[in-house]
Short mmCIF file of C-alpha atoms in Angstrom, two decimals:
data_model
loop_
_atom_site.label_atom_id
_atom_site.label_comp_id
_atom_site.label_asym_id
_atom_site.label_seq_id
_atom_site.Cartn_x
_atom_site.Cartn_y
_atom_site.Cartn_z
CA MET A 1 175.72 229.37 -17.65
CA ASN A 2 176.14 226.52 -15.16
CA ARG A 3 172.40 226.56 -14.42
CA ILE A 4 171.67 226.17 -18.14
CA ARG A 5 174.10 223.23 -18.39
CA TYR A 6 172.62 221.58 -15.31
CA THR A 7 169.10 222.07 -16.65
CA ALA A 8 170.03 220.56 -20.04
CA THR A 9 171.71 217.55 -18.41
CA TRP A 10 168.71 217.01 -16.16
CA PHE A 11 166.38 217.13 -19.16
CA LEU A 12 168.46 214.47 -20.94
CA LEU A 13 168.41 212.26 -17.85
CA LEU A 14 164.64 212.50 -17.63
CA LEU A 15 164.43 211.37 -21.26
CA LEU A 16 166.59 208.33 -20.41
CA THR A 17 164.30 207.36 -17.54
CA ALA A 18 161.20 207.30 -19.74
CA ALA A 19 160.14 203.63 -19.90
CA CYS A 20 157.32 204.02 -22.38
CA GLN A 21 155.19 206.71 -23.90
CA GLN A 22 152.33 206.24 -21.45
CA LYS A 23 153.10 208.59 -18.55
CA VAL A 24 152.03 208.09 -14.94
CA PRO A 25 149.19 210.49 -14.05
CA GLN A 26 150.40 213.31 -11.79
CA GLN A 27 149.99 212.42 -8.12
CA ASN A 28 148.58 214.62 -5.39
CA GLY A 29 150.58 214.76 -2.17
CA ILE A 30 153.86 212.95 -1.69
CA LEU A 31 153.11 209.70 -3.56
CA GLY A 32 155.12 208.95 -6.69
CA ALA A 33 158.64 209.58 -7.93
CA TRP A 34 160.78 212.60 -7.06
CA SER A 35 164.24 213.63 -8.26
CA ILE A 36 166.49 216.04 -6.41
CA ARG A 37 166.89 219.43 -7.97
CA SER A 38 169.10 221.25 -5.46
CA PHE A 39 170.60 221.08 -2.00
CA GLU A 40 171.10 224.20 0.16
CA TYR A 41 173.58 224.26 3.03
CA PRO A 42 173.02 226.33 6.19
CA ASN A 43 175.57 228.90 4.95
CA GLY A 44 173.48 229.45 1.82
CA GLN A 45 175.77 227.53 -0.55
CA MET A 46 173.81 225.72 -3.28
CA GLN A 47 174.44 222.38 -4.99
CA TYR A 48 172.50 221.71 -8.16
CA PHE A 49 171.76 218.36 -9.76
CA PRO A 50 172.37 216.27 -11.71
CA VAL A 51 176.13 216.07 -11.18
CA ASP A 52 178.09 214.15 -13.84
CA GLY A 53 174.87 212.67 -15.12
CA GLU A 54 173.92 211.27 -11.68
CA ILE A 55 170.85 212.20 -9.69
CA SER A 56 169.04 211.00 -6.57
CA VAL A 57 165.53 209.63 -6.87
CA ARG A 58 162.88 208.88 -4.25
CA ILE A 59 159.78 206.76 -4.80
CA TYR A 60 156.98 207.08 -2.24
CA ASP A 61 154.42 204.27 -2.21
CA ALA A 62 150.98 204.29 -0.62
CA ASP A 63 152.01 201.53 1.81
CA SER A 64 154.46 203.96 3.46
CA THR A 65 157.49 202.44 1.72
CA LEU A 66 160.23 204.75 0.49
CA TYR A 67 162.79 203.71 -2.13
CA ILE A 68 165.92 205.88 -2.42
CA CYS A 69 168.39 205.32 -5.26
CA GLN A 70 170.81 206.97 -7.64
CA LEU A 71 170.29 207.00 -11.38
CA GLN A 72 173.32 207.56 -13.56
CA ALA A 73 173.22 208.10 -17.30
CA LYS A 74 175.74 205.97 -19.23
CA GLY A 75 175.33 206.43 -22.94
CA ASN A 76 171.97 204.96 -23.89
CA GLU A 77 171.65 203.10 -20.60
CA THR A 78 170.79 204.09 -17.07
CA ILE A 79 172.64 202.60 -14.10
CA LEU A 80 170.54 202.08 -11.00
CA ILE A 81 172.47 202.29 -7.71
CA PRO A 82 170.23 201.28 -4.79
CA VAL A 83 170.74 203.41 -1.68
CA SER A 84 168.12 202.43 0.91
CA LYS A 85 164.59 201.24 1.46
CA LYS A 86 162.71 202.83 4.36
CA SER A 87 159.33 203.45 5.87
CA TYR A 88 157.99 206.98 6.11
CA GLU A 89 155.25 209.00 7.77
CA TYR A 90 153.84 212.13 6.23
CA THR A 91 151.34 214.73 7.32
CA ASP A 92 150.61 218.18 5.95
CA SER A 93 153.50 219.73 7.90
CA THR A 94 155.75 216.98 9.28
CA TYR A 95 157.69 214.15 7.79
CA SER A 96 159.79 211.31 9.26
CA GLU A 97 161.65 208.22 8.03
CA ASN A 98 161.95 204.92 9.91
CA ASN A 99 160.09 206.48 12.88
CA LYS A 100 163.06 208.75 13.61
CA LYS A 101 163.32 212.52 13.95
CA LYS A 102 160.80 214.64 12.16
CA MET A 103 161.65 217.08 9.39
CA GLN A 104 159.73 219.98 8.06
CA VAL A 105 158.14 219.31 4.72
CA SER A 106 156.38 221.41 2.12
CA VAL A 107 154.76 219.67 -0.84
CA SER A 108 153.15 221.24 -3.89
CA ASP A 109 152.08 219.71 -7.18
CA SER A 110 155.61 219.91 -8.56
CA LEU A 111 158.03 220.57 -5.67
CA MET A 112 158.83 219.06 -2.29
CA VAL A 113 161.05 220.86 0.19
CA LEU A 114 162.58 218.96 3.13
CA THR A 115 164.20 221.06 5.86
CA ASP A 116 166.31 219.61 8.66
CA GLN A 117 168.61 221.66 10.94
CA GLY A 118 169.20 224.33 8.30
CA PHE A 119 169.78 221.91 5.43
CA LYS A 120 167.22 222.21 2.69
CA GLU A 121 166.56 219.62 -0.03
CA ILE A 122 164.42 220.63 -2.97
CA TRP A 123 162.89 217.70 -4.85
CA GLU A 124 161.07 217.92 -8.15
CA ARG A 125 158.28 215.56 -9.15
CA ALA A 126 159.66 213.17 -11.81
CA THR A 127 156.68 213.41 -14.15
CA SER A 128 158.62 211.68 -16.95
CA MET A 129 159.19 208.52 -14.92
CA THR A 130 156.64 205.85 -15.74
CA GLU A 131 155.09 203.27 -13.48
CA THR A 132 157.00 200.60 -15.41
CA ARG A 133 160.31 202.24 -14.58
CA MET A 134 159.33 202.71 -10.94
CA GLN A 135 158.39 199.04 -10.70
CA GLU A 136 161.79 198.11 -12.18
CA ILE A 137 163.46 200.09 -9.44
CA ARG A 138 161.28 198.49 -6.73
CA ASP A 139 162.03 195.00 -8.05
CA VAL A 140 165.79 195.60 -8.05
CA MET A 141 165.80 197.12 -4.57
CA ASN A 142 163.53 194.47 -3.08
CA ASP A 143 165.98 191.82 -4.30
CA ALA A 144 169.09 193.75 -3.27
CA ASP A 145 171.17 192.89 -0.20
CA GLU A 146 171.00 195.93 2.08
CA ASN A 147 174.51 195.19 3.39
CA GLN A 148 176.10 195.48 -0.03
CA VAL A 149 176.31 198.17 -2.68
CA VAL A 150 174.53 196.78 -5.70
CA TYR A 151 175.15 198.06 -9.20
CA ARG A 152 172.48 197.05 -11.66
CA TYR A 153 171.92 198.12 -15.22
CA VAL A 154 168.32 199.04 -15.83
CA LEU A 155 167.55 199.72 -19.44
CA ALA A 156 164.87 202.16 -20.40
CA THR A 157 161.74 200.31 -21.49
CA THR A 158 161.81 202.07 -24.83
CA GLU A 159 165.36 200.92 -25.39
CA ARG A 160 164.55 197.40 -24.19
CA LYS A 161 161.60 197.33 -26.56
CA LEU A 162 163.82 198.58 -29.37
CA ARG A 163 166.43 195.94 -28.60
CA SER A 164 163.74 193.30 -28.44
CA GLU A 165 162.42 194.43 -31.80
CA VAL A 166 165.94 194.45 -33.24
CA SER A 167 166.53 190.98 -31.84
CA LEU A 168 163.24 189.81 -33.34
CA LEU A 169 164.18 191.32 -36.68
CA GLN A 170 167.56 189.61 -36.49
CA TRP A 171 165.88 186.27 -35.84
CA LEU A 172 163.42 186.87 -38.67
CA ALA A 173 166.28 187.80 -40.97
CA PHE A 174 168.13 184.64 -39.91
CA LEU A 175 165.03 182.53 -40.53
CA LEU A 176 164.52 184.15 -43.90
CA LEU A 177 168.12 183.48 -44.81
CA LEU A 178 167.74 179.90 -43.57
CA VAL A 179 164.53 179.40 -45.55
CA GLY A 180 166.16 181.00 -48.58
CA ALA A 181 169.19 178.72 -48.24
CA VAL A 182 166.93 175.68 -47.94
CA ILE A 183 164.95 176.76 -51.02
CA VAL A 184 168.14 177.35 -53.00
CA ALA A 185 169.60 174.01 -51.85
CA TYR A 186 166.36 172.23 -52.75
CA ALA A 187 166.25 173.93 -56.15
CA LEU A 188 169.85 172.93 -56.81
CA HIS A 189 169.06 169.39 -55.69
CA ILE A 190 166.04 169.20 -58.01
CA ARG A 191 168.11 170.63 -60.85
CA SER A 192 170.90 168.14 -60.23
CA ARG A 193 168.42 165.27 -59.95
CA LYS A 194 166.67 166.35 -63.14
CA LYS A 195 169.96 166.40 -65.00
CA SER A 196 170.84 162.98 -63.61
CA ILE A 197 167.50 161.58 -64.79
CA GLU A 198 167.98 163.18 -68.19
CA ARG A 199 171.40 161.52 -68.46
CA LYS A 200 169.92 158.14 -67.51
CA LEU A 201 167.06 158.46 -70.00
CA LYS A 202 169.52 159.49 -72.68
CA ALA A 203 171.71 156.50 -71.87
CA ILE A 204 168.71 154.17 -72.09
CA ALA A 205 167.70 155.63 -75.44
CA GLU A 206 171.27 155.37 -76.76
CA GLU A 207 171.58 151.81 -75.52
CA LYS A 208 168.39 150.85 -77.31
CA ALA A 209 169.46 152.63 -80.49
CA LEU A 210 172.85 150.91 -80.54
CA ARG A 211 171.55 147.53 -79.46
CA PRO A 212 172.00 144.87 -82.17
CA SER A 213 168.81 143.60 -83.75
CA ARG A 214 169.51 140.04 -82.64
CA ILE A 215 169.31 141.21 -79.01
CA ASP A 216 165.96 142.86 -79.70
CA ASP A 217 164.80 139.62 -81.27
CA THR A 218 165.93 137.70 -78.20
CA ILE A 219 164.11 140.07 -75.84
CA ARG A 220 160.91 139.82 -77.88
CA GLN A 221 161.17 136.03 -77.81
CA MET A 222 161.67 136.04 -74.01
CA GLU A 223 158.67 138.35 -73.61
CA ALA A 224 156.51 136.04 -75.72
CA GLU A 225 157.57 133.07 -73.60
CA PHE A 226 156.82 134.98 -70.40
CA PHE A 227 153.35 136.12 -71.44
CA SER A 228 152.45 132.57 -72.54
CA SER A 229 153.93 130.86 -69.51
CA ASP A 230 151.87 129.02 -66.91
CA TYR A 231 153.08 131.53 -64.26
CA TYR A 232 151.73 134.51 -66.18
CA LEU A 233 148.45 132.81 -67.08
CA GLN A 234 147.86 131.86 -63.45
CA ILE A 235 148.65 135.28 -62.02
CA ARG A 236 146.62 136.84 -64.81
CA LYS A 237 143.52 134.88 -63.71
CA ARG A 238 144.03 136.02 -60.12
CA ILE A 239 144.32 139.64 -61.26
CA GLU A 240 141.18 139.41 -63.39
CA VAL A 241 139.08 138.31 -60.41
CA GLY A 242 140.61 141.09 -58.24
CA GLU A 243 142.48 138.78 -55.90
CA ASN A 244 144.90 140.52 -53.56
CA LEU A 245 148.49 139.40 -54.02
CA LYS A 246 150.51 138.34 -51.01
CA GLN A 247 154.06 139.47 -50.34
CA ASN A 248 155.55 136.28 -51.76
CA ASP A 249 153.52 136.88 -54.93
CA TRP A 250 155.01 140.37 -55.29
CA ASP A 251 158.51 139.00 -54.65
CA GLU A 252 158.08 136.34 -57.32
CA LEU A 253 156.72 138.84 -59.83
CA GLU A 254 159.66 141.15 -59.18
CA ARG A 255 162.14 138.27 -59.56
CA ARG A 256 160.71 137.21 -62.92
CA LEU A 257 160.61 140.76 -64.30
CA LYS A 258 164.21 141.36 -63.23
CA GLY A 259 165.18 138.25 -65.19
CA LEU A 260 163.32 139.48 -68.24
CA TYR A 261 164.14 143.23 -68.01
CA LEU A 262 167.58 143.45 -66.42
CA ASN A 263 167.54 147.16 -65.48
CA PHE A 264 163.83 147.65 -64.81
CA SER A 265 163.87 147.92 -61.01
CA SER A 266 167.26 149.67 -60.72
CA THR A 267 166.23 152.24 -63.32
CA LEU A 268 163.00 153.04 -61.50
CA TYR A 269 164.60 153.39 -58.07
CA GLY A 270 167.50 155.33 -59.57
CA MET A 271 165.08 157.99 -60.79
CA TYR A 272 162.74 158.22 -57.81
CA ASN A 273 162.45 156.66 -54.36
CA LEU A 274 159.21 154.82 -54.92
CA SER A 275 156.89 153.74 -52.13
CA GLN A 276 155.83 150.10 -51.94
CA LEU A 277 152.44 150.91 -53.50
CA GLU A 278 154.02 152.91 -56.32
CA TYR A 279 156.45 150.10 -57.08
CA GLN A 280 153.63 147.54 -57.10
CA VAL A 281 151.66 149.69 -59.55
CA CYS A 282 154.73 149.80 -61.82
CA LEU A 283 155.16 145.99 -61.64
CA LEU A 284 151.55 145.47 -62.68
CA LEU A 285 151.82 148.04 -65.48
CA LYS A 286 154.85 146.21 -66.82
CA ILE A 287 152.79 143.02 -67.29
CA HIS A 288 150.10 144.99 -69.16
CA THR A 289 147.56 145.19 -66.33
CA ALA A 290 144.69 147.65 -66.82
CA PRO A 291 144.37 150.50 -64.27
CA SER A 292 140.97 149.23 -63.12
CA GLU A 293 142.48 145.81 -62.44
CA ILE A 294 145.41 147.37 -60.57
CA ALA A 295 142.92 149.23 -58.36
CA ASN A 296 141.20 145.97 -57.43
CA VAL A 297 144.44 144.12 -56.69
CA VAL A 298 145.84 146.84 -54.37
CA ASN A 299 142.45 147.81 -52.86
CA LYS A 300 142.49 151.39 -54.15
CA ASP A 301 140.14 153.50 -56.22
CA LYS A 302 140.81 153.78 -59.91
CA SER A 303 141.24 157.54 -59.47
CA THR A 304 143.97 156.88 -56.89
CA ILE A 305 145.86 154.71 -59.38
CA SER A 306 145.54 157.44 -62.04
CA ASN A 307 146.87 160.05 -59.58
CA ILE A 308 149.83 157.82 -58.69
CA ARG A 309 150.81 157.44 -62.34
CA ARG A 310 150.51 161.18 -63.05
CA ARG A 311 152.47 162.03 -59.91
CA LEU A 312 155.26 159.61 -60.79
CA TYR A 313 155.56 161.11 -64.25
CA LYS A 314 155.88 164.64 -62.83
CA LYS A 315 158.38 163.54 -60.17
CA VAL A 316 160.61 161.81 -62.69
CA PHE A 317 160.35 164.18 -65.65
CA GLY A 318 159.80 167.46 -63.78
CA LYS A 319 156.74 168.39 -65.83
CA ASP A 320 153.05 167.58 -65.99
CA GLY A 321 151.98 164.52 -67.90
CA SER A 322 149.09 162.11 -68.16
CA ALA A 323 148.79 158.72 -66.49
CA LYS A 324 149.14 157.18 -69.96
CA ASP A 325 152.46 158.99 -70.44
CA TRP A 326 153.78 157.13 -67.39
CA ASP A 327 152.45 153.83 -68.73
CA GLU A 328 154.34 154.36 -71.97
CA PHE A 329 157.53 155.12 -70.06
CA ILE A 330 157.17 151.91 -68.03
CA ASP A 331 156.56 149.95 -71.20
CA SER A 332 159.75 151.39 -72.71
CA LEU A 333 162.01 150.19 -69.91
#
């Protein structure tokens, strides 16, 4: 019964030490990884391994380096306990470590028997241990201080890969949540902004509807005076010949329109954060400038001016509209 329990425990430990599904090809001779199966004392008493989930492992390299360690199963992890790093010499019948006394050795494809003064160690080739796992052990032991006992967790490659995949999935889930939160926040912002614009447009319409007729008459009279003024006639001639306006020209045009239409600029900027070019297009539209003339004044193609007007309409009203729809909105302010 004990032999069955030992065999089952050993099988589970071998599964823990599998670093990936690609196995190391079986070695001929002593090279490769070996795990102890049993130890026989001179009096014939036997000790079987693993004991409490712990087993000794030897790794023989072609450069005559020997790594000896303990592997202990702890849940889903494997603890590596470095024991020693030695040199070895091996022939068909003799074996020695660190150029010291020779031991009898017998090696087959699957078993290695070391005999020394009546003590017999039987090692089994660790066919489930991958080259990746063996390299992990070498790396840990090469970095270890030989004067200290070093405990080092070495995760199975399959588990590390799984944890890496889980971590990646967690990051992807976080990013998706972040993107989703940004989209929701942006949608709420657009919705809030749209409602704000609707309230402003409604207030403008109500203000116009409730405005006394004498005020409308006054505004129309001021408009007539503006469009017949020397200022307008002069700037109109400059626009007709496609002359580029300087910054002080734009400032003066803005000042005069603010005096004529009190809420023109504040209403525009309250609905959308216009660029300088977009605002200049709106100023020219307000003084009844044709799109082709606007294009000449700002050094843009007529198609660019049309796109600007359509884009502004969609940004403000949240729906598609024509360039002319934007012109009518500007004229209504």
